[in-house]
PDB file of C-alpha atoms in Angstrom:
ATOM      1  CA  MET A   1      -1.229 -13.627   9.532  1.00 42.00           C
ATOM      2  CA  CYS A   2      -3.663 -12.276   6.962  1.00 45.00           C
ATOM      3  CA  ILE A   3      -1.951  -9.251   5.463  1.00 45.00           C
ATOM      4  CA  PHE A   4      -1.910  -8.193   1.862  1.00 45.00           C
ATOM      5  CA  LEU A   5       0.722  -6.018   0.341  1.00 48.00           C
ATOM      6  CA  LEU A   6       1.255  -3.743  -2.536  1.00 50.00           C
ATOM      7  CA  ILE A   7       4.830  -3.095  -3.551  1.00 47.00           C
ATOM      8  CA  PHE A   8       5.089   0.485  -4.774  1.00 47.00           C
ATOM      9  CA  ALA A   9       7.733   2.106  -6.917  1.00 45.00           C
ATOM     10  CA  GLU A  10      10.280   4.153  -5.008  1.00 44.00           C
ATOM     11  CA  ASN A  11      10.455   7.800  -6.014  1.00 43.00           C
ATOM     12  CA  PRO A  12      12.244  10.219  -3.717  1.00 39.00           C
ATOM     13  CA  SER A  13      10.830  13.325  -5.375  1.00 40.00           C
ATOM     14  CA  SER A  14       7.518  14.938  -4.614  1.00 42.00           C
ATOM     15  CA  ILE A  15       4.725  13.971  -6.998  1.00 44.00           C
ATOM     16  CA  PRO A  16       2.753  16.840  -8.563  1.00 44.00           C
ATOM     17  CA  PHE A  17      -0.979  16.432  -8.992  1.00 43.00           C
ATOM     18  CA  THR A  18      -4.029  18.424 -10.024  1.00 51.00           C
ATOM     19  CA  MET A  19      -6.782  16.304  -8.512  1.00 73.00           C
ATOM     20  CA  GLU A  20      -9.105  16.340  -5.554  1.00 89.00           C
ATOM     21  CA  GLN A  21      -8.154  14.253  -2.556  1.00 95.00           C
ATOM     22  CA  ILE A  22      -9.292  10.633  -2.814  1.00 97.00           C
ATOM     23  CA  ARG A  23     -11.063  10.002   0.497  1.00 97.00           C
ATOM     24  CA  ASN A  24     -12.278   6.398   0.135  1.00 97.00           C
ATOM     25  CA  PHE A  25     -11.867   3.336  -2.046  1.00 97.00           C
ATOM     26  CA  GLN A  26     -15.001   4.130  -4.034  1.00 96.00           C
ATOM     27  CA  GLU A  27     -13.543   7.489  -5.039  1.00 97.00           C
ATOM     28  CA  LEU A  28     -10.305   5.703  -5.933  1.00 96.00           C
ATOM     29  CA  THR A  29     -11.984   3.368  -8.403  1.00 96.00           C
ATOM     30  CA  ALA A  30     -14.129   6.186  -9.827  1.00 96.00           C
ATOM     31  CA  HIS A  31     -10.997   8.271 -10.396  1.00 96.00           C
ATOM     32  CA  LEU A  32      -9.264   5.412 -12.189  1.00 95.00           C
ATOM     33  CA  SER A  33     -12.319   4.631 -14.330  1.00 95.00           C
ATOM     34  CA  ALA A  34     -12.396   8.240 -15.539  1.00 94.00           C
ATOM     35  CA  ARG A  35      -8.758   8.270 -16.652  1.00 91.00           C
ATOM     36  CA  ALA A  36      -8.036   8.078 -20.365  1.00 85.00           C
ATOM     37  CA  ASP A  37      -5.174   5.599 -20.094  1.00 88.00           C
ATOM     38  CA  ARG A  38      -5.347   2.036 -18.809  1.00 92.00           C
ATOM     39  CA  LYS A  39      -2.308   0.437 -17.212  1.00 94.00           C
ATOM     40  CA  LYS A  40      -1.319  -3.132 -18.025  1.00 96.00           C
ATOM     41  CA  ILE A  41      -0.969  -5.429 -14.998  1.00 97.00           C
ATOM     42  CA  ALA A  42       0.843  -8.779 -15.043  1.00 98.00           C
ATOM     43  CA  VAL A  43      -0.836 -11.359 -12.791  1.00 97.00           C
ATOM     44  CA  VAL A  44       0.981 -14.545 -11.748  1.00 97.00           C
ATOM     45  CA  CYS A  45      -1.192 -17.679 -11.508  1.00 97.00           C
ATOM     46  CA  ALA A  46      -4.644 -16.059 -11.591  1.00 95.00           C
ATOM     47  CA  ASP A  47      -6.326 -19.378 -10.761  1.00 92.00           C
ATOM     48  CA  ASP A  48      -8.205 -18.598  -7.525  1.00 93.00           C
ATOM     49  CA  PRO A  49     -11.709 -17.080  -7.400  1.00 94.00           C
ATOM     50  CA  GLU A  50     -10.640 -14.041  -5.329  1.00 94.00           C
ATOM     51  CA  THR A  51      -7.891 -12.982  -7.753  1.00 95.00           C
ATOM     52  CA  GLN A  52     -10.227 -13.577 -10.673  1.00 96.00           C
ATOM     53  CA  TYR A  53     -12.867 -11.406  -8.982  1.00 96.00           C
ATOM     54  CA  ALA A  54     -10.352  -8.557  -8.670  1.00 96.00           C
ATOM     55  CA  VAL A  55      -9.212  -8.893 -12.292  1.00 97.00           C
ATOM     56  CA  GLU A  56     -12.737  -9.151 -13.680  1.00 97.00           C
ATOM     57  CA  ARG A  57     -13.959  -6.152 -11.702  1.00 97.00           C
ATOM     58  CA  ALA A  58     -10.974  -4.087 -12.843  1.00 97.00           C
ATOM     59  CA  LEU A  59     -11.829  -4.984 -16.437  1.00 97.00           C
ATOM     60  CA  ARG A  60     -15.512  -4.164 -16.021  1.00 97.00           C
ATOM     61  CA  GLU A  61     -14.736  -0.851 -14.321  1.00 96.00           C
ATOM     62  CA  ASN A  62     -12.266  -0.095 -17.109  1.00 95.00           C
ATOM     63  CA  ILE A  63      -9.266   0.620 -14.871  1.00 96.00           C
ATOM     64  CA  ALA A  64      -6.686  -1.839 -16.241  1.00 97.00           C
ATOM     65  CA  ASP A  65      -5.737  -4.396 -18.871  1.00 97.00           C
ATOM     66  CA  PHE A  66      -3.938  -7.635 -18.019  1.00 98.00           C
ATOM     67  CA  ILE A  67      -1.235 -10.125 -18.879  1.00 98.00           C
ATOM     68  CA  LEU A  68      -2.078 -13.422 -17.186  1.00 98.00           C
ATOM     69  CA  VAL A  69       1.065 -15.505 -16.654  1.00 98.00           C
ATOM     70  CA  GLY A  70       0.547 -19.119 -15.630  1.00 97.00           C
ATOM     71  CA  ASP A  71      -1.051 -22.393 -16.654  1.00 96.00           C
ATOM     72  CA  SER A  72      -3.381 -21.393 -19.484  1.00 95.00           C
ATOM     73  CA  GLY A  73      -5.295 -24.645 -19.110  1.00 95.00           C
ATOM     74  CA  LYS A  74      -6.646 -23.450 -15.753  1.00 94.00           C
ATOM     75  CA  LEU A  75      -8.170 -20.389 -17.433  1.00 94.00           C
ATOM     76  CA  LYS A  76     -10.242 -22.330 -19.960  1.00 91.00           C
ATOM     77  CA  GLY A  77     -13.934 -21.659 -19.466  1.00 89.00           C
ATOM     78  CA  VAL A  78     -13.383 -18.585 -17.286  1.00 93.00           C
ATOM     79  CA  ARG A  79     -16.084 -16.206 -18.506  1.00 92.00           C
ATOM     80  CA  PHE A  80     -14.272 -12.876 -18.342  1.00 95.00           C
ATOM     81  CA  VAL A  81     -11.186 -14.268 -20.112  1.00 95.00           C
ATOM     82  CA  GLU A  82     -13.280 -14.902 -23.196  1.00 93.00           C
ATOM     83  CA  GLU A  83     -15.419 -11.770 -22.814  1.00 95.00           C
ATOM     84  CA  PHE A  84     -12.409  -9.427 -22.549  1.00 96.00           C
ATOM     85  CA  ALA A  85     -10.112 -11.314 -24.914  1.00 95.00           C
ATOM     86  CA  ASP A  86      -9.069  -8.045 -26.580  1.00 96.00           C
ATOM     87  CA  ARG A  87      -7.767  -6.680 -23.249  1.00 97.00           C
ATOM     88  CA  ILE A  88      -6.099  -9.829 -21.916  1.00 97.00           C
ATOM     89  CA  GLU A  89      -2.841 -11.449 -23.009  1.00 97.00           C
ATOM     90  CA  ILE A  90      -2.112 -14.967 -21.753  1.00 97.00           C
ATOM     91  CA  ILE A  91       1.429 -16.285 -21.350  1.00 98.00           C
ATOM     92  CA  ASP A  92       1.414 -20.036 -20.771  1.00 97.00           C
ATOM     93  CA  GLU A  93       3.861 -21.110 -18.040  1.00 97.00           C
ATOM     94  CA  LYS A  94       3.002 -24.363 -16.269  1.00 96.00           C
ATOM     95  CA  ASP A  95       5.575 -23.903 -13.486  1.00 97.00           C
ATOM     96  CA  SER A  96       4.651 -21.182 -10.981  1.00 97.00           C
ATOM     97  CA  ASP A  97       8.265 -20.166 -10.265  1.00 97.00           C
ATOM     98  CA  THR A  98       8.913 -19.726 -13.971  1.00 98.00           C
ATOM     99  CA  ALA A  99       5.689 -17.738 -14.247  1.00 98.00           C
ATOM    100  CA  ALA A 100       6.832 -15.404 -11.470  1.00 98.00           C
ATOM    101  CA  ARG A 101      10.199 -14.821 -13.124  1.00 98.00           C
ATOM    102  CA  ARG A 102       8.486 -14.158 -16.447  1.00 98.00           C
ATOM    103  CA  ALA A 103       6.118 -11.620 -14.914  1.00 97.00           C
ATOM    104  CA  VAL A 104       9.010  -9.813 -13.191  1.00 97.00           C
ATOM    105  CA  GLU A 105      10.801  -9.719 -16.528  1.00 97.00           C
ATOM    106  CA  LEU A 106       7.748  -8.062 -18.094  1.00 97.00           C
ATOM    107  CA  ALA A 107       7.807  -5.395 -15.400  1.00 95.00           C
ATOM    108  CA  ARG A 108      11.560  -4.880 -15.675  1.00 95.00           C
ATOM    109  CA  GLU A 109      11.232  -4.365 -19.435  1.00 95.00           C
ATOM    110  CA  GLY A 110       8.345  -1.929 -19.025  1.00 94.00           C
ATOM    111  CA  ARG A 111       5.788  -4.183 -20.694  1.00 96.00           C
ATOM    112  CA  ALA A 112       3.751  -4.325 -17.466  1.00 96.00           C
ATOM    113  CA  GLY A 113       3.174  -1.324 -15.230  1.00 94.00           C
ATOM    114  CA  ALA A 114       2.540  -3.405 -12.111  1.00 94.00           C
ATOM    115  CA  LEU A 115       2.538  -6.992 -10.838  1.00 94.00           C
ATOM    116  CA  MET A 116      -0.063  -8.974  -8.926  1.00 94.00           C
ATOM    117  CA  LYS A 117       0.248 -12.240  -7.025  1.00 93.00           C
ATOM    118  CA  GLY A 118      -2.375 -14.896  -7.610  1.00 94.00           C
ATOM    119  CA  ILE A 119      -2.358 -18.418  -6.188  1.00 93.00           C
ATOM    120  CA  ILE A 120       1.399 -18.751  -5.788  1.00 94.00           C
ATOM    121  CA  ASN A 121       3.402 -19.086  -2.594  1.00 92.00           C
ATOM    122  CA  THR A 122       4.431 -15.668  -1.298  1.00 85.00           C
ATOM    123  CA  ASP A 123       8.055 -16.686  -0.733  1.00 90.00           C
ATOM    124  CA  ASN A 124       8.360 -17.926  -4.307  1.00 95.00           C
ATOM    125  CA  PHE A 125       6.808 -14.764  -5.707  1.00 92.00           C
ATOM    126  CA  LEU A 126       9.056 -12.491  -3.638  1.00 89.00           C
ATOM    127  CA  ARG A 127      12.127 -14.506  -4.574  1.00 94.00           C
ATOM    128  CA  ALA A 128      11.613 -13.492  -8.207  1.00 96.00           C
ATOM    129  CA  ILE A 129      11.018  -9.856  -7.285  1.00 93.00           C
ATOM    130  CA  LEU A 130      14.009  -9.580  -4.943  1.00 91.00           C
ATOM    131  CA  ASN A 131      16.508 -11.501  -7.087  1.00 94.00           C
ATOM    132  CA  LYS A 132      19.689  -9.380  -7.097  1.00 92.00           C
ATOM    133  CA  GLU A 133      20.378 -10.000 -10.779  1.00 94.00           C
ATOM    134  CA  THR A 134      16.950 -10.243 -12.399  1.00 96.00           C
ATOM    135  CA  GLY A 135      14.565  -8.699  -9.857  1.00 95.00           C
ATOM    136  CA  ILE A 136      13.099  -5.231  -9.596  1.00 94.00           C
ATOM    137  CA  LEU A 137      14.417  -4.036  -6.222  1.00 90.00           C
ATOM    138  CA  PRO A 138      17.087  -1.342  -6.668  1.00 91.00           C
ATOM    139  CA  GLN A 139      20.262  -1.982  -4.707  1.00 90.00           C
ATOM    140  CA  GLY A 140      20.144  -0.290  -1.320  1.00 87.00           C
ATOM    141  CA  SER A 141      16.399   0.349  -1.398  1.00 90.00           C
ATOM    142  CA  LEU A 142      14.423   0.114   1.834  1.00 89.00           C
ATOM    143  CA  LEU A 143      11.412  -2.170   1.990  1.00 83.00           C
ATOM    144  CA  THR A 144       8.547  -1.011   4.174  1.00 86.00           C
ATOM    145  CA  HIS A 145       4.878  -1.855   4.469  1.00 86.00           C
ATOM    146  CA  MET A 146       2.114   0.723   4.165  1.00 89.00           C
ATOM    147  CA  THR A 147      -1.610   0.200   4.765  1.00 90.00           C
ATOM    148  CA  ALA A 148      -4.595   2.251   3.654  1.00 94.00           C
ATOM    149  CA  ALA A 149      -7.746   1.811   5.719  1.00 95.00           C
ATOM    150  CA  GLN A 150     -11.324   2.884   5.117  1.00 96.00           C
ATOM    151  CA  VAL A 151     -12.600   3.083   8.687  1.00 96.00           C
ATOM    152  CA  PRO A 152     -16.362   3.490   9.279  1.00 96.00           C
ATOM    153  CA  GLY A 153     -17.068   6.966  10.593  1.00 93.00           C
ATOM    154  CA  MET A 154     -13.918   8.589   9.186  1.00 95.00           C
ATOM    155  CA  ASN A 155     -14.190  11.143   6.396  1.00 93.00           C
ATOM    156  CA  ARG A 156     -10.905  10.105   4.773  1.00 96.00           C
ATOM    157  CA  LEU A 157      -8.620   7.148   4.232  1.00 97.00           C
ATOM    158  CA  LEU A 158      -6.173   6.527   7.066  1.00 98.00           C
ATOM    159  CA  PHE A 159      -2.674   5.384   6.139  1.00 97.00           C
ATOM    160  CA  PHE A 160      -0.152   3.771   8.476  1.00 97.00           C
ATOM    161  CA  SER A 161       3.244   2.008   8.612  1.00 95.00           C
ATOM    162  CA  ASP A 162       4.743  -0.573   9.273  1.00 92.00           C
ATOM    163  CA  VAL A 163       2.724  -3.700  10.069  1.00 90.00           C
ATOM    164  CA  ALA A 164       4.757  -6.378   8.296  1.00 84.00           C
ATOM    165  CA  VAL A 165       8.380  -5.654   7.431  1.00 84.00           C
ATOM    166  CA  ILE A 166      10.580  -3.574   9.758  1.00 91.00           C
ATOM    167  CA  PRO A 167      10.477  -4.853  13.363  1.00 95.00           C
ATOM    168  CA  TYR A 168      12.118  -1.894  15.142  1.00 96.00           C
ATOM    169  CA  PRO A 169      12.844   0.936  12.694  1.00 96.00           C
ATOM    170  CA  THR A 170      15.852   3.117  13.366  1.00 96.00           C
ATOM    171  CA  LEU A 171      15.725   6.899  13.033  1.00 97.00           C
ATOM    172  CA  GLU A 172      17.231   6.639   9.559  1.00 96.00           C
ATOM    173  CA  GLN A 173      14.693   3.989   8.560  1.00 96.00           C
ATOM    174  CA  LYS A 174      11.817   6.078   9.902  1.00 97.00           C
ATOM    175  CA  GLU A 175      12.998   9.009   7.815  1.00 97.00           C
ATOM    176  CA  ARG A 176      13.005   6.847   4.662  1.00 95.00           C
ATOM    177  CA  VAL A 177       9.658   5.229   5.521  1.00 95.00           C
ATOM    178  CA  ILE A 178       8.032   8.629   5.874  1.00 97.00           C
ATOM    179  CA  SER A 179       9.480   9.816   2.552  1.00 95.00           C
ATOM    180  CA  LEU A 180       8.201   6.731   0.730  1.00 92.00           C
ATOM    181  CA  ASP A 181       4.772   6.967   2.348  1.00 94.00           C
ATOM    182  CA  LEU A 182       4.433  10.646   1.496  1.00 96.00           C
ATOM    183  CA  ALA A 183       5.103   9.908  -2.163  1.00 94.00           C
ATOM    184  CA  MET A 184       2.118   7.560  -2.253  1.00 92.00           C
ATOM    185  CA  LEU A 185      -0.114   9.941  -0.303  1.00 96.00           C
ATOM    186  CA  ARG A 186       0.467  12.544  -2.985  1.00 95.00           C
ATOM    187  CA  HIS A 187      -0.869  10.093  -5.577  1.00 94.00           C
ATOM    188  CA  PHE A 188      -4.082  10.214  -3.523  1.00 96.00           C
ATOM    189  CA  GLY A 189      -4.229  13.970  -3.997  1.00 95.00           C
ATOM    190  CA  ILE A 190      -3.138  14.912  -0.468  1.00 96.00           C
ATOM    191  CA  ASP A 191      -1.252  18.151  -1.017  1.00 93.00           C
ATOM    192  CA  ARG A 192       0.059  18.616   2.534  1.00 96.00           C
ATOM    193  CA  PRO A 193      -0.011  15.246   4.295  1.00 97.00           C
ATOM    194  CA  LYS A 194      -0.341  15.318   8.074  1.00 97.00           C
ATOM    195  CA  VAL A 195       1.894  12.736   9.760  1.00 98.00           C
ATOM    196  CA  ALA A 196       1.530  11.600  13.375  1.00 98.00           C
ATOM    197  CA  LEU A 197       4.510   9.915  15.057  1.00 98.00           C
ATOM    198  CA  ILE A 198       2.836   7.422  17.344  1.00 97.00           C
ATOM    199  CA  HIS A 199       3.762   6.863  21.004  1.00 96.00           C
ATOM    200  CA  PHE A 200       1.710   6.153  24.123  1.00 94.00           C
ATOM    201  CA  THR A 201       2.118   9.724  25.414  1.00 90.00           C
ATOM    202  CA  GLU A 202       2.912  13.201  24.153  1.00 91.00           C
ATOM    203  CA  LYS A 203       5.954  13.555  26.416  1.00 91.00           C
ATOM    204  CA  VAL A 204       9.527  13.172  25.203  1.00 93.00           C
ATOM    205  CA  ASN A 205      11.466  10.886  27.522  1.00 94.00           C
ATOM    206  CA  PRO A 206      14.991   9.515  26.930  1.00 93.00           C
ATOM    207  CA  LYS A 207      13.820   6.224  28.457  1.00 94.00           C
ATOM    208  CA  PHE A 208      11.739   5.784  25.292  1.00 95.00           C
ATOM    209  CA  PRO A 209      14.004   6.304  22.251  1.00 94.00           C
ATOM    210  CA  ASN A 210      10.972   6.407  19.971  1.00 94.00           C
ATOM    211  CA  SER A 211       9.813   9.630  21.614  1.00 95.00           C
ATOM    212  CA  VAL A 212      13.228  11.187  21.060  1.00 96.00           C
ATOM    213  CA  ASP A 213      13.177  10.068  17.415  1.00 96.00           C
ATOM    214  CA  ALA A 214       9.793  11.745  17.029  1.00 95.00           C
ATOM    215  CA  GLN A 215      11.169  15.017  18.317  1.00 95.00           C
ATOM    216  CA  THR A 216      14.096  14.757  15.889  1.00 96.00           C
ATOM    217  CA  LEU A 217      11.833  13.989  12.908  1.00 97.00           C
ATOM    218  CA  VAL A 218       9.560  16.935  13.722  1.00 96.00           C
ATOM    219  CA  GLY A 219      12.641  19.158  13.704  1.00 96.00           C
ATOM    220  CA  MET A 220      13.721  17.745  10.343  1.00 96.00           C
ATOM    221  CA  ALA A 221      10.271  18.416   8.906  1.00 96.00           C
ATOM    222  CA  ALA A 222      10.440  22.027  10.114  1.00 94.00           C
ATOM    223  CA  GLU A 223      13.667  22.391   8.139  1.00 95.00           C
ATOM    224  CA  GLY A 224      11.989  21.068   4.962  1.00 94.00           C
ATOM    225  CA  ALA A 225      13.316  17.502   4.930  1.00 96.00           C
ATOM    226  CA  PHE A 226       9.923  16.079   3.866  1.00 96.00           C
ATOM    227  CA  GLY A 227       8.711  18.839   1.575  1.00 96.00           C
ATOM    228  CA  ASN A 228       5.165  20.114   1.952  1.00 96.00           C
ATOM    229  CA  ALA A 229       4.128  17.955   4.886  1.00 97.00           C
ATOM    230  CA  ALA A 230       3.271  18.475   8.556  1.00 97.00           C
ATOM    231  CA  LEU A 231       4.780  16.189  11.202  1.00 97.00           C
ATOM    232  CA  ALA A 232       3.870  16.095  14.878  1.00 96.00           C
ATOM    233  CA  GLY A 233       4.669  13.839  17.790  1.00 91.00           C
ATOM    234  CA  PRO A 234       5.078  11.969  19.856  1.00 96.00           C
ATOM    235  CA  MET A 235       1.331  11.460  20.254  1.00 95.00           C
ATOM    236  CA  ASP A 236      -1.092   8.580  20.723  1.00 95.00           C
ATOM    237  CA  VAL A 237      -3.470   7.256  18.066  1.00 96.00           C
ATOM    238  CA  LYS A 238      -6.581   8.818  19.581  1.00 95.00           C
ATOM    239  CA  THR A 239      -4.989  12.243  19.763  1.00 94.00           C
ATOM    240  CA  ALA A 240      -3.818  11.894  16.167  1.00 95.00           C
ATOM    241  CA  CYS A 241      -7.322  11.105  14.883  1.00 94.00           C
ATOM    242  CA  ASP A 242      -9.761  12.710  17.357  1.00 91.00           C
ATOM    243  CA  HIS A 243     -10.206  16.475  17.708  1.00 89.00           C
ATOM    244  CA  HIS A 244     -11.761  16.247  21.176  1.00 89.00           C
ATOM    245  CA  SER A 245      -8.819  14.305  22.568  1.00 86.00           C
ATOM    246  CA  ALA A 246      -6.395  16.874  21.141  1.00 82.00           C
ATOM    247  CA  GLN A 247      -8.410  19.762  22.614  1.00 87.00           C
ATOM    248  CA  VAL A 248      -8.562  18.186  26.070  1.00 89.00           C
ATOM    249  CA  LYS A 249      -4.775  17.806  26.034  1.00 87.00           C
ATOM    250  CA  HIS A 250      -4.360  21.397  24.773  1.00 84.00           C
ATOM    251  CA  LEU A 251      -2.301  20.289  21.797  1.00 84.00           C
ATOM    252  CA  GLU A 252      -1.958  22.968  19.160  1.00 82.00           C
ATOM    253  CA  SER A 253      -0.985  21.179  15.956  1.00 88.00           C
ATOM    254  CA  GLU A 254      -2.401  20.924  12.464  1.00 92.00           C
ATOM    255  CA  VAL A 255      -1.811  17.157  12.726  1.00 95.00           C
ATOM    256  CA  ALA A 256      -3.691  16.447  15.977  1.00 93.00           C
ATOM    257  CA  GLY A 257      -7.173  15.178  15.148  1.00 93.00           C
ATOM    258  CA  GLU A 258      -6.431  15.365  11.407  1.00 95.00           C
ATOM    259  CA  ALA A 259      -3.672  12.813  10.781  1.00 97.00           C
ATOM    260  CA  ASP A 260      -3.481  11.237   7.324  1.00 98.00           C
ATOM    261  CA  LEU A 261      -0.530   8.983   8.161  1.00 98.00           C
ATOM    262  CA  LEU A 262       0.399   7.195  11.380  1.00 98.00           C
ATOM    263  CA  ILE A 263       4.012   6.084  11.850  1.00 98.00           C
ATOM    264  CA  PHE A 264       4.186   3.352  14.484  1.00 98.00           C
ATOM    265  CA  PRO A 265       7.305   2.718  16.592  1.00 96.00           C
ATOM    266  CA  ASN A 266       7.451  -1.034  15.982  1.00 96.00           C
ATOM    267  CA  ILE A 267       5.810  -3.895  14.145  1.00 95.00           C
ATOM    268  CA  GLU A 268       3.940  -5.181  17.221  1.00 96.00           C
ATOM    269  CA  SER A 269       1.986  -1.975  17.791  1.00 96.00           C
ATOM    270  CA  ALA A 270       1.294  -1.453  14.091  1.00 96.00           C
ATOM    271  CA  ASN A 271       0.131  -5.009  13.480  1.00 92.00           C
ATOM    272  CA  THR A 272      -2.090  -4.959  16.567  1.00 95.00           C
ATOM    273  CA  PHE A 273      -3.681  -1.735  15.332  1.00 96.00           C
ATOM    274  CA  TYR A 274      -4.205  -3.297  11.888  1.00 92.00           C
ATOM    275  CA  LYS A 275      -5.933  -6.381  13.302  1.00 92.00           C
ATOM    276  CA  THR A 276      -8.033  -4.319  15.710  1.00 95.00           C
ATOM    277  CA  ILE A 277      -9.522  -1.940  13.147  1.00 94.00           C
ATOM    278  CA  THR A 278     -10.259  -4.738  10.681  1.00 90.00           C
ATOM    279  CA  TYR A 279     -11.841  -7.159  13.161  1.00 91.00           C
ATOM    280  CA  PHE A 280     -13.514  -4.896  15.707  1.00 96.00           C
ATOM    281  CA  GLY A 281     -13.785  -1.755  13.583  1.00 95.00           C
ATOM    282  CA  HIS A 282     -14.831  -3.482  10.325  1.00 94.00           C
ATOM    283  CA  ALA A 283     -12.400  -1.380   8.304  1.00 93.00           C
ATOM    284  CA  GLU A 284     -11.684  -2.176   4.663  1.00 93.00           C
ATOM    285  CA  VAL A 285      -7.941  -2.245   4.070  1.00 91.00           C
ATOM    286  CA  ALA A 286      -5.404  -2.472   1.278  1.00 91.00           C
ATOM    287  CA  GLY A 287      -1.662  -2.679   1.679  1.00 82.00           C
ATOM    288  CA  MET A 288       1.591  -1.929  -0.059  1.00 79.00           C
ATOM    289  CA  LEU A 289       5.264  -2.658   0.318  1.00 78.00           C
ATOM    290  CA  LEU A 290       7.260   0.379  -0.792  1.00 82.00           C
ATOM    291  CA  GLY A 291      10.678   0.233  -2.415  1.00 86.00           C
ATOM    292  CA  PRO A 292      10.914  -1.728  -5.710  1.00 85.00           C
ATOM    293  CA  LYS A 293      10.696  -0.295  -9.210  1.00 90.00           C
ATOM    294  CA  CYS A 294       7.008  -0.934  -9.866  1.00 89.00           C
ATOM    295  CA  PRO A 295       3.837  -1.545  -7.869  1.00 87.00           C
ATOM    296  CA  VAL A 296       3.237  -5.157  -6.858  1.00 83.00           C
ATOM    297  CA  VAL A 297       0.024  -6.449  -5.336  1.00 89.00           C
ATOM    298  CA  LEU A 298       1.001  -9.148  -2.862  1.00 83.00           C
ATOM    299  CA  THR A 299      -2.072 -10.565  -1.177  1.00 77.00           C
ATOM    300  CA  SER A 300      -2.734 -13.490   1.130  1.00 74.00           C
ATOM    301  CA  ARG A 301      -4.706 -16.456  -0.183  1.00 73.00           C
ATOM    302  CA  ALA A 302      -7.170 -15.756   2.661  1.00 73.00           C
ATOM    303  CA  ASP A 303      -7.949 -12.200   1.551  1.00 78.00           C
ATOM    304  CA  THR A 304     -11.328 -11.407   0.037  1.00 87.00           C
ATOM    305  CA  GLY A 305     -11.811 -10.578  -3.602  1.00 91.00           C
ATOM    306  CA  LEU A 306     -12.858  -7.058  -2.610  1.00 92.00           C
ATOM    307  CA  SER A 307      -9.655  -6.481  -0.647  1.00 88.00           C
ATOM    308  CA  LYS A 308      -7.606  -7.744  -3.572  1.00 93.00           C
ATOM    309  CA  PHE A 309      -9.503  -5.444  -5.906  1.00 95.00           C
ATOM    310  CA  TYR A 310      -8.773  -2.398  -3.721  1.00 94.00           C
ATOM    311  CA  SER A 311      -5.097  -3.340  -3.593  1.00 91.00           C
ATOM    312  CA  LEU A 312      -5.096  -3.752  -7.359  1.00 95.00           C
ATOM    313  CA  ALA A 313      -6.703  -0.320  -7.733  1.00 94.00           C
ATOM    314  CA  MET A 314      -3.943   1.198  -5.585  1.00 91.00           C
ATOM    315  CA  ALA A 315      -1.332  -0.449  -7.787  1.00 89.00           C
ATOM    316  CA  VAL A 316      -2.942   1.089 -10.854  1.00 92.00           C
ATOM    317  CA  LEU A 317      -2.933   4.500  -9.192  1.00 91.00           C
ATOM    318  CA  GLY A 318       0.779   4.223  -8.508  1.00 86.00           C
ATOM    319  CA  ALA A 319       1.792   2.568 -11.803  1.00 84.00           C
TER     320      ALA A 319
END
């Protein structure tokens, strides 16, 4: 399964901003390049060409500085390491598990604003992050996956959850997922995010608990549970994203046809949607796992350098 993740810092409060909405990945990188401050990112085992592409491009576009933690011998002769020596710190750790623990320590101490996985096994990397004593996951925090997609033909980024972590989210989990997702959407300059609660129909039916949960969540939103956000559902994906479909069904909602965020009822439907838009729809995607104390880019070894760069850019935005 080729999915890449970005672990994003949990913050239950709304995030103020004074910026225009970021509508695509190009606007994201342009926004970061224009900022006065550069975040420092710790990268574990930056030995593969795709991770090195992402790091080099971030350096050239002036969006981040780096601490490279791993076998320093494998970085000898790498052009950008020498060219940007004043913006790169190297910590020599031959063992990848030790390198992961060292990088997590840097984040825990505030010396790195975000983490990024290079050519290290995902399980080993996560083990350091999730360690109960030395990791960076607060006790009781919910982990959930969020994806941002740049879909050809859409005039904005489309966000959705959860393609990789929670198999069948409960009502309580859905509430927390939405809150975490909304926090990140506000980093993208979306003042009033529009959230669609996905189902195969717009009808509420007790035979389908997800539809009942949607009705409950819409009621909670009306009472202010999610701050300045609009929730609607249940509704299908087409109705959430296509004005014509919403008009034909006579749905009067500020979300229908304008959704920023899709909340799927289970991991099967979300993951199928993810694979469909990337393979058949040629969407560019970046992902994030929300919950821990700082952003963490967690990509697959099969992901492209461009995808890793977009995920890295999202980490910088949230750092």
